[in-house]
């Protein structure tokens, strides 16, 4: 039996990862440590809340005493917990520094003392910053440009330093933009899908020509699982599916699949410091034997359908704290 501490498991990717592991294996035990910030939602895990191999602990990864209590119970740590939204980091970076950097430090330090067998730090492709042509490899320098990506870069290299200095068996992953079920509707795809369903405006930043490389969340989860077994400790792995699209292309695709009018498209002032293009070279993980399984357009259709069928899930979110935030930010809610 492998026992994992999954942090941030009530968020988008963490909850998909927990579902993935429990569906895939009979021999994993999971402790999900999550603070339940605005982005954490136990509704994402309703179907597994009584699963015999799953336990939820509400708490903060910065809480050293709590982390000290949990760490001796597990062999593997997968750290998803983070403040994850770039726009929020521009308005109020404090929690990004606390959770993404200091929280990662608390986990690493405690993992080291407990001789953890594997520590997976979930970083992001945003740590490289923007690239005009070509793609970043794992050896390229980090040039993060938002308080979010700078915090993630801090944790990314701090994790690496624990491998070099203390031989903690760390693996760092840098994935591109995820989409799929249970994504908080402040991120581009769930925001635009749910707004379009309700005939609300779709706020496109700047000229809409910024490029992101999209990956279906299940492919990301499989990559993390793959690296837990096959990744080399001390190494960093880019993860992506090679679906580079402009935001306008994504917007048009969503409108097409929902059969909604072009008139919902609304150009709004650009995000401050908006990275133009992200692109990662995934040769390293592909050579090891992982590759994405999902076709991009099929996965988009599946995702749009999921939000159509699960309106209760996002309507609940869009009626709370969210509404206040969006009224202040964009006046689109
Ligand atoms: P999310 O915002 O949906 O979820 C974050 C989760 O972390 C939430 O459940 C939240 O309650 C929890 N959390 C926040 N602060 C915490 C704290 N101090 N202690 C414990 N739990 C805390 O984020 P996501 O999109 O699922 O991203 C998960 C991870 O993957 C993040 O580290 C993010 O940087 C990384 N990542 C995300 C993407 C993407 O496209 N979403 C791409 C690459 C990497
Ligand atoms: O309303 C919007 N309008 C818009 O044009 C929003 C929310 C976004 N955008 C643009 C900005 C980006 O170019 O869409 C693109 C994607 O934006 P987000 O969904 O906010 O994602 P991004 O900033 O690319 O960061 C995401 O991918 C990498 C995640 O939020 C990060 O956690 C992850 O590390």
mmCIF file with all atom_site columns, N, CA and C in Angstrom, residues 83-121:
data_model
loop_
_atom_site.group_PDB
_atom_site.id
_atom_site.type_symbol
_atom_site.label_atom_id
_atom_site.label_alt_id
_atom_site.label_comp_id
_atom_site.label_asym_id
_atom_site.label_entity_id
_atom_site.label_seq_id
_atom_site.pdbx_PDB_ins_code
_atom_site.Cartn_x
_atom_site.Cartn_y
_atom_site.Cartn_z
_atom_site.occupancy
_atom_site.B_iso_or_equiv
_atom_site.pdbx_formal_charge
_atom_site.auth_seq_id
_atom_site.auth_comp_id
_atom_site.auth_asym_id
_atom_site.auth_atom_id
_atom_site.pdbx_PDB_model_num
ATOM 1   N N  . UNK A 1 83  ? -2.014 29.277 -4.329  1.00 0.00 ? 83  UNK A N  1
ATOM 2   C CA . UNK A 1 83  ? -2.861 30.295 -4.935  1.00 0.00 ? 83  UNK A CA 1
ATOM 3   C C  . UNK A 1 83  ? -2.502 30.227 -6.404  1.00 0.00 ? 83  UNK A C  1
ATOM 4   N N  . UNK A 1 84  ? -3.503 30.128 -7.286  1.00 0.00 ? 84  UNK A N  1
ATOM 5   C CA . UNK A 1 84  ? -3.178 29.743 -8.663  1.00 0.00 ? 84  UNK A CA 1
ATOM 6   C C  . UNK A 1 84  ? -3.654 30.716 -9.747  1.00 0.00 ? 84  UNK A C  1
ATOM 7   N N  . UNK A 1 85  ? -4.316 31.800 -9.356  1.00 0.00 ? 85  UNK A N  1
ATOM 8   C CA . UNK A 1 85  ? -4.877 32.656 -10.417 1.00 0.00 ? 85  UNK A CA 1
ATOM 9   C C  . UNK A 1 85  ? -4.051 33.938 -10.616 1.00 0.00 ? 85  UNK A C  1
ATOM 10  N N  . UNK A 1 86  ? -3.514 34.080 -11.816 1.00 0.00 ? 86  UNK A N  1
ATOM 11  C CA . UNK A 1 86  ? -2.617 35.205 -12.137 1.00 0.00 ? 86  UNK A CA 1
ATOM 12  C C  . UNK A 1 86  ? -3.271 36.556 -11.825 1.00 0.00 ? 86  UNK A C  1
ATOM 13  N N  . UNK A 1 87  ? -4.528 36.743 -12.219 1.00 0.00 ? 87  UNK A N  1
ATOM 14  C CA . UNK A 1 87  ? -5.183 38.040 -11.997 1.00 0.00 ? 87  UNK A CA 1
ATOM 15  C C  . UNK A 1 87  ? -5.238 38.388 -10.513 1.00 0.00 ? 87  UNK A C  1
ATOM 16  N N  . UNK A 1 88  ? -5.544 37.396 -9.684  1.00 0.00 ? 88  UNK A N  1
ATOM 17  C CA . UNK A 1 88  ? -5.591 37.659 -8.233  1.00 0.00 ? 88  UNK A CA 1
ATOM 18  C C  . UNK A 1 88  ? -4.207 38.013 -7.710  1.00 0.00 ? 88  UNK A C  1
ATOM 19  N N  . UNK A 1 89  ? -3.165 37.419 -8.293  1.00 0.00 ? 89  UNK A N  1
ATOM 20  C CA . UNK A 1 89  ? -1.804 37.698 -7.811  1.00 0.00 ? 89  UNK A CA 1
ATOM 21  C C  . UNK A 1 89  ? -1.399 39.130 -8.138  1.00 0.00 ? 89  UNK A C  1
ATOM 22  N N  . UNK A 1 90  ? -2.003 39.693 -9.175  1.00 0.00 ? 90  UNK A N  1
ATOM 23  C CA . UNK A 1 90  ? -1.684 41.076 -9.552  1.00 0.00 ? 90  UNK A CA 1
ATOM 24  C C  . UNK A 1 90  ? -2.341 42.036 -8.554  1.00 0.00 ? 90  UNK A C  1
ATOM 25  N N  . UNK A 1 91  ? -3.579 41.707 -8.172  1.00 0.00 ? 91  UNK A N  1
ATOM 26  C CA . UNK A 1 91  ? -4.301 42.569 -7.230  1.00 0.00 ? 91  UNK A CA 1
ATOM 27  C C  . UNK A 1 91  ? -3.793 42.424 -5.805  1.00 0.00 ? 91  UNK A C  1
ATOM 28  N N  . UNK A 1 92  ? -3.417 41.204 -5.411  1.00 0.00 ? 92  UNK A N  1
ATOM 29  C CA . UNK A 1 92  ? -3.088 40.964 -4.000  1.00 0.00 ? 92  UNK A CA 1
ATOM 30  C C  . UNK A 1 92  ? -2.148 39.762 -3.867  1.00 0.00 ? 92  UNK A C  1
ATOM 31  N N  . UNK A 1 93  ? -0.831 40.042 -3.975  1.00 0.00 ? 93  UNK A N  1
ATOM 32  C CA . UNK A 1 93  ? 0.144  38.941 -4.023  1.00 0.00 ? 93  UNK A CA 1
ATOM 33  C C  . UNK A 1 93  ? 0.441  38.232 -2.696  1.00 0.00 ? 93  UNK A C  1
ATOM 34  N N  . UNK A 1 94  ? 0.019  38.817 -1.560  1.00 0.00 ? 94  UNK A N  1
ATOM 35  C CA . UNK A 1 94  ? 0.463  38.298 -0.250  1.00 0.00 ? 94  UNK A CA 1
ATOM 36  C C  . UNK A 1 94  ? 0.311  36.786 -0.092  1.00 0.00 ? 94  UNK A C  1
ATOM 37  N N  . UNK A 1 95  ? -0.899 36.298 -0.338  1.00 0.00 ? 95  UNK A N  1
ATOM 38  C CA . UNK A 1 95  ? -1.160 34.870 -0.113  1.00 0.00 ? 95  UNK A CA 1
ATOM 39  C C  . UNK A 1 95  ? -0.374 33.982 -1.072  1.00 0.00 ? 95  UNK A C  1
ATOM 40  N N  . UNK A 1 96  ? 0.027  34.535 -2.199  1.00 0.00 ? 96  UNK A N  1
ATOM 41  C CA . UNK A 1 96  ? 0.822  33.760 -3.163  1.00 0.00 ? 96  UNK A CA 1
ATOM 42  C C  . UNK A 1 96  ? 2.202  33.475 -2.582  1.00 0.00 ? 96  UNK A C  1
ATOM 43  N N  . UNK A 1 97  ? 2.754  34.513 -1.929  1.00 0.00 ? 97  UNK A N  1
ATOM 44  C CA . UNK A 1 97  ? 4.085  34.330 -1.330  1.00 0.00 ? 97  UNK A CA 1
ATOM 45  C C  . UNK A 1 97  ? 3.960  33.355 -0.163  1.00 0.00 ? 97  UNK A C  1
ATOM 46  N N  . UNK A 1 98  ? 2.909  33.551 0.637   1.00 0.00 ? 98  UNK A N  1
ATOM 47  C CA . UNK A 1 98  ? 2.748  32.698 1.831   1.00 0.00 ? 98  UNK A CA 1
ATOM 48  C C  . UNK A 1 98  ? 2.572  31.243 1.432   1.00 0.00 ? 98  UNK A C  1
ATOM 49  N N  . UNK A 1 99  ? 1.582  30.959 0.612   1.00 0.00 ? 99  UNK A N  1
ATOM 50  C CA . UNK A 1 99  ? 1.275  29.548 0.312   1.00 0.00 ? 99  UNK A CA 1
ATOM 51  C C  . UNK A 1 99  ? 2.263  28.950 -0.675  1.00 0.00 ? 99  UNK A C  1
ATOM 52  N N  . UNK A 1 100 ? 2.470  29.652 -1.787  1.00 0.00 ? 100 UNK A N  1
ATOM 53  C CA . UNK A 1 100 ? 3.230  29.020 -2.878  1.00 0.00 ? 100 UNK A CA 1
ATOM 54  C C  . UNK A 1 100 ? 4.709  28.872 -2.515  1.00 0.00 ? 100 UNK A C  1
ATOM 55  N N  . UNK A 1 101 ? 5.248  29.825 -1.748  1.00 0.00 ? 101 UNK A N  1
ATOM 56  C CA . UNK A 1 101 ? 6.673  29.736 -1.386  1.00 0.00 ? 101 UNK A CA 1
ATOM 57  C C  . UNK A 1 101 ? 6.837  29.178 0.033   1.00 0.00 ? 101 UNK A C  1
ATOM 58  N N  . UNK A 1 102 ? 6.275  29.882 1.021   1.00 0.00 ? 102 UNK A N  1
ATOM 59  C CA . UNK A 1 102 ? 6.508  29.440 2.401   1.00 0.00 ? 102 UNK A CA 1
ATOM 60  C C  . UNK A 1 102 ? 5.845  28.078 2.660   1.00 0.00 ? 102 UNK A C  1
ATOM 61  N N  . UNK A 1 103 ? 4.660  27.882 2.127   1.00 0.00 ? 103 UNK A N  1
ATOM 62  C CA . UNK A 1 103 ? 3.976  26.591 2.301   1.00 0.00 ? 103 UNK A CA 1
ATOM 63  C C  . UNK A 1 103 ? 4.787  25.444 1.721   1.00 0.00 ? 103 UNK A C  1
ATOM 64  N N  . UNK A 1 104 ? 5.352  25.662 0.557   1.00 0.00 ? 104 UNK A N  1
ATOM 65  C CA . UNK A 1 104 ? 6.203  24.631 -0.067  1.00 0.00 ? 104 UNK A CA 1
ATOM 66  C C  . UNK A 1 104 ? 7.415  24.364 0.819   1.00 0.00 ? 104 UNK A C  1
ATOM 67  N N  . UNK A 1 105 ? 7.964  25.429 1.391   1.00 0.00 ? 105 UNK A N  1
ATOM 68  C CA . UNK A 1 105 ? 9.116  25.272 2.300   1.00 0.00 ? 105 UNK A CA 1
ATOM 69  C C  . UNK A 1 105 ? 8.757  24.399 3.505   1.00 0.00 ? 105 UNK A C  1
ATOM 70  N N  . UNK A 1 106 ? 7.592  24.645 4.103   1.00 0.00 ? 106 UNK A N  1
ATOM 71  C CA . UNK A 1 106 ? 7.174  23.852 5.277   1.00 0.00 ? 106 UNK A CA 1
ATOM 72  C C  . UNK A 1 106 ? 7.062  22.379 4.889   1.00 0.00 ? 106 UNK A C  1
ATOM 73  N N  . UNK A 1 107 ? 6.476  22.114 3.741   1.00 0.00 ? 107 UNK A N  1
ATOM 74  C CA . UNK A 1 107 ? 6.325  20.718 3.290   1.00 0.00 ? 107 UNK A CA 1
ATOM 75  C C  . UNK A 1 107 ? 7.695  20.081 3.034   1.00 0.00 ? 107 UNK A C  1
ATOM 76  N N  . UNK A 1 108 ? 8.564  20.810 2.354   1.00 0.00 ? 108 UNK A N  1
ATOM 77  C CA . UNK A 1 108 ? 9.892  20.262 2.019   1.00 0.00 ? 108 UNK A CA 1
ATOM 78  C C  . UNK A 1 108 ? 10.693 19.963 3.284   1.00 0.00 ? 108 UNK A C  1
ATOM 79  N N  . UNK A 1 109 ? 10.669 20.901 4.202   1.00 0.00 ? 109 UNK A N  1
ATOM 80  C CA . UNK A 1 109 ? 11.451 20.761 5.430   1.00 0.00 ? 109 UNK A CA 1
ATOM 81  C C  . UNK A 1 109 ? 10.942 19.564 6.250   1.00 0.00 ? 109 UNK A C  1
ATOM 82  N N  . UNK A 1 110 ? 9.629  19.433 6.312   1.00 0.00 ? 110 UNK A N  1
ATOM 83  C CA . UNK A 1 110 ? 9.052  18.327 7.080   1.00 0.00 ? 110 UNK A CA 1
ATOM 84  C C  . UNK A 1 110 ? 9.290  17.007 6.355   1.00 0.00 ? 110 UNK A C  1
ATOM 85  N N  . UNK A 1 111 ? 9.202  17.033 5.045   1.00 0.00 ? 111 UNK A N  1
ATOM 86  C CA . UNK A 1 111 ? 9.454  15.813 4.245   1.00 0.00 ? 111 UNK A CA 1
ATOM 87  C C  . UNK A 1 111 ? 10.885 15.328 4.458   1.00 0.00 ? 111 UNK A C  1
ATOM 88  N N  . UNK A 1 112 ? 11.799 16.269 4.493   1.00 0.00 ? 112 UNK A N  1
ATOM 89  C CA . UNK A 1 112 ? 13.214 15.928 4.691   1.00 0.00 ? 112 UNK A CA 1
ATOM 90  C C  . UNK A 1 112 ? 13.415 15.224 6.028   1.00 0.00 ? 112 UNK A C  1
ATOM 91  N N  . UNK A 1 113 ? 12.792 15.772 7.067   1.00 0.00 ? 113 UNK A N  1
ATOM 92  C CA . UNK A 1 113 ? 12.980 15.189 8.412   1.00 0.00 ? 113 UNK A CA 1
ATOM 93  C C  . UNK A 1 113 ? 12.332 13.816 8.513   1.00 0.00 ? 113 UNK A C  1
ATOM 94  N N  . UNK A 1 114 ? 11.332 13.558 7.683   1.00 0.00 ? 114 UNK A N  1
ATOM 95  C CA . UNK A 1 114 ? 10.610 12.281 7.760   1.00 0.00 ? 114 UNK A CA 1
ATOM 96  C C  . UNK A 1 114 ? 11.052 11.290 6.684   1.00 0.00 ? 114 UNK A C  1
ATOM 97  N N  . UNK A 1 115 ? 12.121 11.591 5.995   1.00 0.00 ? 115 UNK A N  1
ATOM 98  C CA . UNK A 1 115 ? 12.671 10.696 4.976   1.00 0.00 ? 115 UNK A CA 1
ATOM 99  C C  . UNK A 1 115 ? 11.595 10.218 3.974   1.00 0.00 ? 115 UNK A C  1
ATOM 100 N N  . UNK A 1 116 ? 10.886 11.202 3.456   1.00 0.00 ? 116 UNK A N  1
ATOM 101 C CA . UNK A 1 116 ? 9.838  10.926 2.461   1.00 0.00 ? 116 UNK A CA 1
ATOM 102 C C  . UNK A 1 116 ? 10.470 10.305 1.214   1.00 0.00 ? 116 UNK A C  1
ATOM 103 N N  . UNK A 1 117 ? 9.769  9.316  0.628   1.00 0.00 ? 117 UNK A N  1
ATOM 104 C CA . UNK A 1 117 ? 10.365 8.552  -0.487  1.00 0.00 ? 117 UNK A CA 1
ATOM 105 C C  . UNK A 1 117 ? 10.298 9.306  -1.814  1.00 0.00 ? 117 UNK A C  1
ATOM 106 N N  . UNK A 1 118 ? 9.269  10.138 -1.985  1.00 0.00 ? 118 UNK A N  1
ATOM 107 C CA . UNK A 1 118 ? 9.196  10.948 -3.209  1.00 0.00 ? 118 UNK A CA 1
ATOM 108 C C  . UNK A 1 118 ? 8.386  12.220 -2.937  1.00 0.00 ? 118 UNK A C  1
ATOM 109 N N  . UNK A 1 119 ? 8.892  13.334 -3.423  1.00 0.00 ? 119 UNK A N  1
ATOM 110 C CA . UNK A 1 119 ? 8.219  14.618 -3.237  1.00 0.00 ? 119 UNK A CA 1
ATOM 111 C C  . UNK A 1 119 ? 8.009  15.214 -4.627  1.00 0.00 ? 119 UNK A C  1
ATOM 112 N N  . UNK A 1 120 ? 6.745  15.296 -5.046  1.00 0.00 ? 120 UNK A N  1
ATOM 113 C CA . UNK A 1 120 ? 6.453  15.860 -6.369  1.00 0.00 ? 120 UNK A CA 1
ATOM 114 C C  . UNK A 1 120 ? 5.984  17.301 -6.181  1.00 0.00 ? 120 UNK A C  1
ATOM 115 N N  . UNK A 1 121 ? 6.754  18.229 -6.689  1.00 0.00 ? 121 UNK A N  1
ATOM 116 C CA . UNK A 1 121 ? 6.384  19.643 -6.627  1.00 0.00 ? 121 UNK A CA 1
ATOM 117 C C  . UNK A 1 121 ? 5.710  20.018 -7.941  1.00 0.00 ? 121 UNK A C  1
#
